XYZ file of C-alpha atoms in Angstrom:
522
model
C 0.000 0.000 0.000
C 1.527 3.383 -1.508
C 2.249 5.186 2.284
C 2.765 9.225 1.971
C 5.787 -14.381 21.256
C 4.417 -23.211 22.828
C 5.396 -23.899 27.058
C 7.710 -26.826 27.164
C 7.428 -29.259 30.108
C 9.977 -31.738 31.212
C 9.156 -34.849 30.120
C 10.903 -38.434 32.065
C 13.225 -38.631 34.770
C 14.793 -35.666 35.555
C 18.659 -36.345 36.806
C 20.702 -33.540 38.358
C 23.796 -32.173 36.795
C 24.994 -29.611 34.219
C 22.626 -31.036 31.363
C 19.176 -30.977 33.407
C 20.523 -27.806 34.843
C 20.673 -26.703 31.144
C 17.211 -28.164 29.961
C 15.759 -26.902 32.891
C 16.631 -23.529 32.201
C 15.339 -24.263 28.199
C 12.262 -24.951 29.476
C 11.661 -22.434 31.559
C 13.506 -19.945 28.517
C 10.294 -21.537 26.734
C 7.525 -21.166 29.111
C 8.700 -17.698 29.356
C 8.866 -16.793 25.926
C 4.956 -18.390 25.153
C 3.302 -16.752 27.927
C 2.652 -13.724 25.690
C 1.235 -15.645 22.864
C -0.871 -17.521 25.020
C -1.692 -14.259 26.938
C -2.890 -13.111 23.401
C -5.031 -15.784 22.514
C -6.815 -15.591 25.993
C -7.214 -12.050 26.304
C -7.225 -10.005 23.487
C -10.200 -8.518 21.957
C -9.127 -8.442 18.763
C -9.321 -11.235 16.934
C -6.895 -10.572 14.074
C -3.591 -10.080 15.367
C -1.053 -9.632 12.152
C 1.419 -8.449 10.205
C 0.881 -7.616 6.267
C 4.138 -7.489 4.494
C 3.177 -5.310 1.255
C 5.151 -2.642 0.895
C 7.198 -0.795 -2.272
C 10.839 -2.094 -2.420
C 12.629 -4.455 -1.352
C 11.169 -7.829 0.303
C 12.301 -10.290 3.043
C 14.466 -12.926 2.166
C 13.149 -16.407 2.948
C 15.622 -16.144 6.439
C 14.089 -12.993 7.268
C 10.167 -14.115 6.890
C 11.277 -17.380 8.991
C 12.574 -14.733 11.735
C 9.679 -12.437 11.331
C 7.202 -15.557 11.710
C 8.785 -16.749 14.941
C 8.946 -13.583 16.623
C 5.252 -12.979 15.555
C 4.917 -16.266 17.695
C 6.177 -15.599 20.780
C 4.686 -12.008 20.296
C 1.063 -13.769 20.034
C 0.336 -12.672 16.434
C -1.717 -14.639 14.837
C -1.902 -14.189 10.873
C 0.631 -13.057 8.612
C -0.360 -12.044 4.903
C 2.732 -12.502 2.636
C 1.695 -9.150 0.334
C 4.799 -7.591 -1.077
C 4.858 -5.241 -3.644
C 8.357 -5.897 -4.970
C 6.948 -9.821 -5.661
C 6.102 -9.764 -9.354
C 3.624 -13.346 -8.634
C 1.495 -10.600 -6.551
C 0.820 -8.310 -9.555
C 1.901 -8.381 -13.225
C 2.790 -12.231 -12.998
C -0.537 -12.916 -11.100
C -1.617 -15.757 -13.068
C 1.523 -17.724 -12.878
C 2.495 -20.689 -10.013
C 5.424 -19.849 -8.182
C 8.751 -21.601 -9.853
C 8.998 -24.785 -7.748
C 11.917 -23.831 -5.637
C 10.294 -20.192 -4.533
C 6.908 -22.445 -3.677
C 8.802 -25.108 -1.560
C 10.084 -22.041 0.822
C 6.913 -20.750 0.808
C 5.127 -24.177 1.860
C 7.462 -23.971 4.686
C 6.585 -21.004 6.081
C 2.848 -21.807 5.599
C 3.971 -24.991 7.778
C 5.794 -23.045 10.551
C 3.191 -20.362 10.578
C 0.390 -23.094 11.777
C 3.089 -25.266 14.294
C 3.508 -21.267 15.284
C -0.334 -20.591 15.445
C -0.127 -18.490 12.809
C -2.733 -18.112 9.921
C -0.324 -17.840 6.762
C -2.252 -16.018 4.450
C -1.498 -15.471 0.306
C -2.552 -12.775 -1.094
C -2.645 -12.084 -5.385
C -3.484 -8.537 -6.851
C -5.021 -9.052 -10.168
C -5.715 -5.182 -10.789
C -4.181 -2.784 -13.180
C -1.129 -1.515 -11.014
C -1.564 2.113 -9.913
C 2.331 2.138 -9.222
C 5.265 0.992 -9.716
C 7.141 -1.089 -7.591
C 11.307 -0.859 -8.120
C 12.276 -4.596 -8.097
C 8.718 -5.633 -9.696
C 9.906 -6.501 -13.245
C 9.351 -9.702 -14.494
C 11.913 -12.430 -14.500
C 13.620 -13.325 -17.639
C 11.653 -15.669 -19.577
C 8.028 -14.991 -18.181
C 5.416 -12.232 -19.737
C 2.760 -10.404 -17.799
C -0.458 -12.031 -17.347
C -3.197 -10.741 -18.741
C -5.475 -8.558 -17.277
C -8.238 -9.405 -15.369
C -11.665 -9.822 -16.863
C -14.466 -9.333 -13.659
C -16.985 -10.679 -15.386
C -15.183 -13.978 -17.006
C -15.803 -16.781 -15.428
C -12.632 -18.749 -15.969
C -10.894 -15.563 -14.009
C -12.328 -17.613 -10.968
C -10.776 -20.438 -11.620
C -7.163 -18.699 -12.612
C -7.171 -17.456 -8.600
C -8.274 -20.653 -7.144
C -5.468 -22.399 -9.098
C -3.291 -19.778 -8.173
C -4.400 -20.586 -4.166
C -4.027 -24.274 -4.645
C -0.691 -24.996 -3.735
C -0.877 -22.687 -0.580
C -4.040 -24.690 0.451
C -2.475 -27.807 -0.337
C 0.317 -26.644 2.111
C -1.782 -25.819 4.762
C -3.560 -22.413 4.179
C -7.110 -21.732 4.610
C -7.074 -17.873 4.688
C -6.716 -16.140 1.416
C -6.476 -12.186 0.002
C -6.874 -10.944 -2.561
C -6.201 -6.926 -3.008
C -7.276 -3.952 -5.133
C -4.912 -1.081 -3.520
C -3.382 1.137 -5.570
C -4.824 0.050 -8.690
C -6.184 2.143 -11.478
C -10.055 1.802 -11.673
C -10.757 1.279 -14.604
C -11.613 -1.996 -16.661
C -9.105 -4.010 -19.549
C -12.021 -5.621 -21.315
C -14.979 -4.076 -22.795
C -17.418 -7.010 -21.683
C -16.764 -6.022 -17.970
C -18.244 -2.495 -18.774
C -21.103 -4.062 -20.271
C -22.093 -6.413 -17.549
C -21.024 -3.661 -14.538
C -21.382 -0.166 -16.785
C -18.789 2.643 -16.201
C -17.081 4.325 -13.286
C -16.450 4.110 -10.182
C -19.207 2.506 -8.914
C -18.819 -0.418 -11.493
C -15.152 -0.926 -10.804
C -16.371 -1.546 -7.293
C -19.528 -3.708 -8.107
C -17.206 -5.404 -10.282
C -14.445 -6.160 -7.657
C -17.571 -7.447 -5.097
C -18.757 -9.753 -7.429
C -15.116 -11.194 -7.909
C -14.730 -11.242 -4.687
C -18.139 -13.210 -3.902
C -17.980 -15.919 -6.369
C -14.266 -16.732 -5.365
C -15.217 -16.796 -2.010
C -17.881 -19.378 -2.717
C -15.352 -20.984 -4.848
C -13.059 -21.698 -1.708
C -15.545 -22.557 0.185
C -16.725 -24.920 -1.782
C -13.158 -26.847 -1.322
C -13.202 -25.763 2.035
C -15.784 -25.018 4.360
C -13.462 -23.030 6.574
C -11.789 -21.496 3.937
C -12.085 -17.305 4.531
C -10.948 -14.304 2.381
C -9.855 -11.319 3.020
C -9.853 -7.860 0.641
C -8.422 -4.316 0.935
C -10.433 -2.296 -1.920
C -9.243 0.683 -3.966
C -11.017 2.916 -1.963
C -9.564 1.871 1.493
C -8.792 5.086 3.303
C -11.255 7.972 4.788
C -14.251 7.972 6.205
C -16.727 9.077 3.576
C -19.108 7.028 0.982
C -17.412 7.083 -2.135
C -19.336 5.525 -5.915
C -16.321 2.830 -5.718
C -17.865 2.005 -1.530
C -21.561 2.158 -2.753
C -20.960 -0.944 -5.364
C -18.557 -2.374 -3.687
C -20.688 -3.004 -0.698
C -23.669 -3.882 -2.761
C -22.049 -7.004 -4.426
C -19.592 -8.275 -1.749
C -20.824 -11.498 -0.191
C -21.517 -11.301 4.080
C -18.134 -13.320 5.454
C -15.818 -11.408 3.279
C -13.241 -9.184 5.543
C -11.785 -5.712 4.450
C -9.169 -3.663 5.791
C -8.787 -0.438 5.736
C -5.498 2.053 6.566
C -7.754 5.030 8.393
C -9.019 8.057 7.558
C -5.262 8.614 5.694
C -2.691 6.698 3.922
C -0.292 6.519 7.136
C -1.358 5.375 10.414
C -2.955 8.267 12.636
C -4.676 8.771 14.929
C -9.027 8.257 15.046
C -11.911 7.780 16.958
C -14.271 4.651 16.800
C -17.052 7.065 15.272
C -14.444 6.867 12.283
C -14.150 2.849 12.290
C -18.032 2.731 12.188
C -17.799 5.342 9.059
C -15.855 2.779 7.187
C -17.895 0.004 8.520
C -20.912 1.328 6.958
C -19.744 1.923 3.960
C -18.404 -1.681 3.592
C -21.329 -2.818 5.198
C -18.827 -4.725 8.032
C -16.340 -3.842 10.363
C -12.658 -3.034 9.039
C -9.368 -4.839 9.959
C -7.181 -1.932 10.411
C -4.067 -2.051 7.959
C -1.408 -0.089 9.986
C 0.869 1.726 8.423
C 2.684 2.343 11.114
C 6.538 1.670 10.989
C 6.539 1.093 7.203
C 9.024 3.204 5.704
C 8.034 2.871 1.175
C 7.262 6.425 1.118
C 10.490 7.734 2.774
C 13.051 6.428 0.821
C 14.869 6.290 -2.860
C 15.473 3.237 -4.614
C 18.133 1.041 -3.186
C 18.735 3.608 -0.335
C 18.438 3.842 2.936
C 14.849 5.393 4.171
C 15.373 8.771 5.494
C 13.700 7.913 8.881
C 12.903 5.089 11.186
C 10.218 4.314 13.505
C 11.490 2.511 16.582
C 9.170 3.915 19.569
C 6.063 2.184 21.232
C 2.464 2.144 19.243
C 0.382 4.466 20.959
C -3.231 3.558 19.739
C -6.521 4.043 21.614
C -8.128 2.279 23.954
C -11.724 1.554 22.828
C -11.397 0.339 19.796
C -12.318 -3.551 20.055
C -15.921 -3.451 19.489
C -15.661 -0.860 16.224
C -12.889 -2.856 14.165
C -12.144 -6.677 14.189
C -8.446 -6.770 14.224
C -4.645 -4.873 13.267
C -2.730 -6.265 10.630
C 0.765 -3.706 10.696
C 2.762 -3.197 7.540
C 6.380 -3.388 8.590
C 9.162 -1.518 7.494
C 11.337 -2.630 4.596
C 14.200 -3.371 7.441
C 13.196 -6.583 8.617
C 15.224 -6.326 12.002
C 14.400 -2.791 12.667
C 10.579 -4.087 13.044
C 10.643 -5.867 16.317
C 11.629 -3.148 19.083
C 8.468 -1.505 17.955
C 6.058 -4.329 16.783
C 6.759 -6.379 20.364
C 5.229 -3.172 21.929
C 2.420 -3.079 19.437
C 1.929 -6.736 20.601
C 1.646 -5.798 23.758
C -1.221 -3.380 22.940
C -3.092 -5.906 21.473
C -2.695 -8.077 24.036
C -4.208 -5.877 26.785
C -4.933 -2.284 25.134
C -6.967 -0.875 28.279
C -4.020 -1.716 31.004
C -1.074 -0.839 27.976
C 1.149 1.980 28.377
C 3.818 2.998 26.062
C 6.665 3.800 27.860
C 6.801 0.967 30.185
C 6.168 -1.164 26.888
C 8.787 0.182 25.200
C 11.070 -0.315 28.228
C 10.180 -3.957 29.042
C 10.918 -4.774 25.572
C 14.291 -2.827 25.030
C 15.362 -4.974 27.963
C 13.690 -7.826 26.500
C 15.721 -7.355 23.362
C 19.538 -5.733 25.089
C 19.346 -7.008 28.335
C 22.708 -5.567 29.862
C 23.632 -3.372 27.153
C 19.604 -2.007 27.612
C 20.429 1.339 28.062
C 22.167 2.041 25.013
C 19.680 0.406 23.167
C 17.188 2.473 24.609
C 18.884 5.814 23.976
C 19.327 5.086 20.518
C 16.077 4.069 19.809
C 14.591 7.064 21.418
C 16.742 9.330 18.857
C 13.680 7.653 16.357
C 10.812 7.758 19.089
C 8.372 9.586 16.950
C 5.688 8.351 14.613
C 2.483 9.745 12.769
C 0.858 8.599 16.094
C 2.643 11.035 18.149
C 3.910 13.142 16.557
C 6.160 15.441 18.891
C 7.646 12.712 21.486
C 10.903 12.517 20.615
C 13.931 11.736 22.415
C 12.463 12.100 25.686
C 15.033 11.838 27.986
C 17.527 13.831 25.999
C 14.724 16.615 26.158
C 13.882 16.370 29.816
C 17.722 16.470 30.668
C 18.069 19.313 28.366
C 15.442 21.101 29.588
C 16.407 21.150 33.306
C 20.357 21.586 32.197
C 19.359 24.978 30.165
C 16.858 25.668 33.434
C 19.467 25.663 35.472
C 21.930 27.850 33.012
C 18.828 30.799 32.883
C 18.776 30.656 36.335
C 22.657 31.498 36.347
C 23.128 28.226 38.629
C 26.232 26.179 37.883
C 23.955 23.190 36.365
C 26.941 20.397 37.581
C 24.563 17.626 38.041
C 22.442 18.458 35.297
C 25.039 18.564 32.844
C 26.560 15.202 34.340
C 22.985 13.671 33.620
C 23.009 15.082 29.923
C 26.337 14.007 28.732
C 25.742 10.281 29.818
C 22.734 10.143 28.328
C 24.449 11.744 25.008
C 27.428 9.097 25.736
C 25.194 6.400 25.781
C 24.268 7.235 22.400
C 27.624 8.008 20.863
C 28.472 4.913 22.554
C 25.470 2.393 21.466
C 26.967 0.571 18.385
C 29.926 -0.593 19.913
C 28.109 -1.829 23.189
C 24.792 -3.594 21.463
C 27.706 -5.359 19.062
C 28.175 -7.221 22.251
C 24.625 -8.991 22.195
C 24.583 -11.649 19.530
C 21.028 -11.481 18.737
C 21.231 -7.664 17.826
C 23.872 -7.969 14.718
C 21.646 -8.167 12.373
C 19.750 -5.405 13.569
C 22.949 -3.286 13.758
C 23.847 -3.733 10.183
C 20.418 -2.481 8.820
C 20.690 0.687 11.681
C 23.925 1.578 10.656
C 23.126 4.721 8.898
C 20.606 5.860 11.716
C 23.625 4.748 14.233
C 25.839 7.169 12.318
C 23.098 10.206 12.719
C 22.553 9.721 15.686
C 26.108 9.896 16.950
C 26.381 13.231 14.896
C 23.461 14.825 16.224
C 24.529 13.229 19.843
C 27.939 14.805 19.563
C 26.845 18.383 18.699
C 24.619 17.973 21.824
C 27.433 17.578 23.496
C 29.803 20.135 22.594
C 27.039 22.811 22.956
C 26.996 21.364 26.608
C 30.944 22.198 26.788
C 29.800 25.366 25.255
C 28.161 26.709 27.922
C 30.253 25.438 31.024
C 33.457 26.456 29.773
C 34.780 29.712 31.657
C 37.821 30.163 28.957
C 37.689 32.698 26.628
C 39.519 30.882 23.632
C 38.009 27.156 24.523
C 34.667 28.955 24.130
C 35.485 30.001 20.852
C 37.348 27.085 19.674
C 33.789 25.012 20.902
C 31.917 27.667 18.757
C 33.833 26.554 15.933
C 33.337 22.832 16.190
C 29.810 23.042 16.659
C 29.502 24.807 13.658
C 31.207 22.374 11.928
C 29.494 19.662 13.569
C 25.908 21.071 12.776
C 26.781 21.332 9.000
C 27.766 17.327 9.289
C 24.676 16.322 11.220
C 22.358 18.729 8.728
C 24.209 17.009 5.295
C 23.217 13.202 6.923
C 20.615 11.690 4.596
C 19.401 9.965 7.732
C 17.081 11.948 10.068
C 17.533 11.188 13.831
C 15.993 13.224 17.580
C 13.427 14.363 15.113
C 12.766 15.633 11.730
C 14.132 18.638 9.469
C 12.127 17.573 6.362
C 9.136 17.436 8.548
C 8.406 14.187 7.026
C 4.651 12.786 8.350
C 4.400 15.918 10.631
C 6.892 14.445 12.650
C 8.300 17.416 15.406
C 11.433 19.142 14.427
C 15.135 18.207 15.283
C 15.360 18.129 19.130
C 19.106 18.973 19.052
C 18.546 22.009 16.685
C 16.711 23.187 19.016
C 18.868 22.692 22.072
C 21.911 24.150 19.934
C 19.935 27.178 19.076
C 18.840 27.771 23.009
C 22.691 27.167 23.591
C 23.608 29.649 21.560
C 21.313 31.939 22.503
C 22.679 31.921 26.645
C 26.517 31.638 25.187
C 26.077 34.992 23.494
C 24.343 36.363 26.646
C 27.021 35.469 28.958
């Protein structure tokens, strides 16, 4: 979509000695580590819990989805929709079967996902792309499909063939998507049976829709489908709502990304909207930590999302479930989607920060606090907007409190430069945890910002204790310099210059400028 955590018990004799000692601790490493997915399952009101991998650019590799799929897991996610954009099977090769090697992989996730309790879900989108995705071309040797005739009835039969193999492997959830597609019809006969405009593109992808859903059901009697329409933002009826809803068969699901394109912030009134136009209530497709929109091909994304979700409260009875888009950083995703998890898991008793806390130790354990300092230089998100690197902008606040109030600030400025060392400080110290390589390699740019931006912090902190005429000067001069660096990075970290989302602006500009501003009164 185009964006603008299974108990173990000991089984037999148990003997003492280093090796029980060792499965002991396994097992209770395992009860541990399913209590939140069974949590989930007894608890939440929600009852799709998910992740939706669809967006622009690159996908996961088959190591990464295996990875993803666990953590979703032990995170108590239940259903995963394997969506992405970049995956020319999805779109312009919708017709064909997956060469046999890429299908075996996927079988295996389909099979891990249901040992995991996971509904693995395919998803095909037959439209007329609206966009471009930049790895989508087709492989050497194939041609496009097609396109889709609504009203053929062989088109049916093409997307149950193409869901075969998946249900064969295990899958009895299926999707099939019209986002960012262009409206409009390839074959005459479809205008003739559905008429023009709007309103028949949607009548058209409802009765689609309905007759493959009886289709799957007629194989299986569980089988269930899921849909995100072309219309699947706002909150007002639209020609394309008014036939789809008309033609879509009760049982089908839809999602639907809010009243925008990026995940913000709404009230249930705004859920019910939806509803009624769809004649159902929406899944919610969260784009929350995706990053599509904020990047160039085969770079780097100029921001990342790595603070807690901070969605409502009373939600549960006005949508049936979250499915979150991730970010095209595979590792980067689970700091934030762990606290998400948590939300879902208990939304009226969650609270952000002490999510986000419990998981940074979760994920760092003794190198936690300069995990948690980094990822608070990318705390923001379009749910909230202007929290962003809260400690560094309480200690900063108090520090340049204390310097109004012509006190010597010792303590303060103690408190600020650790936190700014931890920071400076973080890659080298979370290379020590094993687990959090990988994630590492895909933060290294933000890692680099953020040690910029930290280190300018820093010296305007010398700045303004230094009693020395010429050190004064000579700290004037390397901030300067340092400030040019940090504004040059590509990468945006403690907030955003661009402005990109809404997010607030740069936290350290504006402890530099208020820096400034006392050094020159002095």
């Amino acid at each position: 979509m185009r964006s603008s955590r299974r108990p173990a018990g000991l089984a037999g004799p148990f003997r003492f000695g280093t090796a029980a000692l060792i499965c002991g601790l396994a097992c209770v490493a395992a009860v541990a580590l399913g209590s939140a997915a069974a949590d989930a399952r007894r608890g939440s009101p929600y009852p799709w819990r998910g992740v939706i991998q669809a967006q622009y650019g690159s996908q996961f590799s088959a190591r990464e989805r295996v990875r993803l799929l666990r953590f979703m897991g032990r995170n108590g996610f239940n259903a995963y929709v394997h969506a992405p954009k970049d995956d020319p099977y999805q779109r312009i090769l919708w017709r064909d079967p997956y060469p046999t090697d890429r299908q075996r992989r996927l079988d295996a996730d389909v099979a891990l996902a249901g040992r995991l309790g996971i509904e693995w879900i395919p998803n095909v989108s037959p439209g007329i792309p609206g966009f471009a995705s930049p790895g989508e071309g087709p492989p050497p040797g194939t041609t496009p499909s097609p396109p889709l005739c609504f009203s053929c009835p062989a088109e049916v039969d093409a997307l149950l063939a193409k869901f075969e193999p998946f249900r064969q492997a295990g899958a009895d959830t299926f999707m099939v998507s019209f986002d960012d597609v262009r409206s409009e019809f390839a074959h005459p006969v479809d205008a003739l049976v559905y008429g023009e405009g709007d309103r028949a593109y949607g009548a058209a992808n409802g009765d689609l829709l309905s007759r493959l859903y009886a289709g799957l059901r007629q194989r299986d009697p569980a089988a269930r489908l899921l849909t995100v329409g072309a219309d699947y933002s706002g909150t007002v009826d639209t020609e394309y709502l008014r036939g789809l809803r008309g033609a879509l068969a009760p049982g089908i699901e839809v999602m639907w990304t809010g009243p925008g394109v990026e995940a913000r912030r709404f009230a249930p009134a705004d859920a019910d909207n939806y509803g009624l136009r769809v004649g159902r209530a929406p899944i919610v497709w969260e784009n929350w930590t995706t990053t599509d929109l904020i990047r160039d091909p085969g770079m780097p994304p100029t921001r990342v999302f790595l603070g807690p979700y901070a969605r409502g409260r009373g939600l549960a009875e006005h949508v049936r479930g979250f499915f979150f888009n991730p970010a095209n950083e595979a590792e980067l995703n689970f700091l934030p989607l762990a606290t998400a998890a948590d939300w879902l898991r208990h939304p009226r008793a969650y609270r952000p920060r002490r999510a986000f806390l419990r998981e940074v130790r979760g994920l760092a354990g003794r190198q936690s606090a300069f995990l948690r300092a980094f990822a608070e230089t990318s705390y923001s998100s379009t749910l909230r907007t202007s929290v962003e690197a809260p400690t560094f902008a309480g200690l900063a606040h108090r520090f340049l409190r204390v310097r109004r109030g012509r006190g010597n600030g010792l303590r303060q400025a103690a408190r600020l430069r650790r936190e700014l060392a931890l920071v400076m400080r973080a890659r080298a110290r979370l290379r020590r945890v094993k687990a959090l390589r990988p994630f590492l390699r895909e933060a290294r740019p933000f890692l680099r910002s953020a040690r910029l931006e930290a280190r300018s912090a820093l010296v305007a902190t010398k700045l303004l204790q230094a009693r020395d005429a010429g050190r004064r000067q000579l700290l004037r001069h390397r901030l300067r310099r340092l400030m040019r660096r940090s504004a040059g990075h590509p990468q945006e970290t403690f907030g955003s210059r661009s402005g990109v989302f809404g997010l607030t602006g740069n936290r350290v500009d504006s402890y530099v400028k208020r820096a400034r501003r006392l050094d020159r009164a002095r």
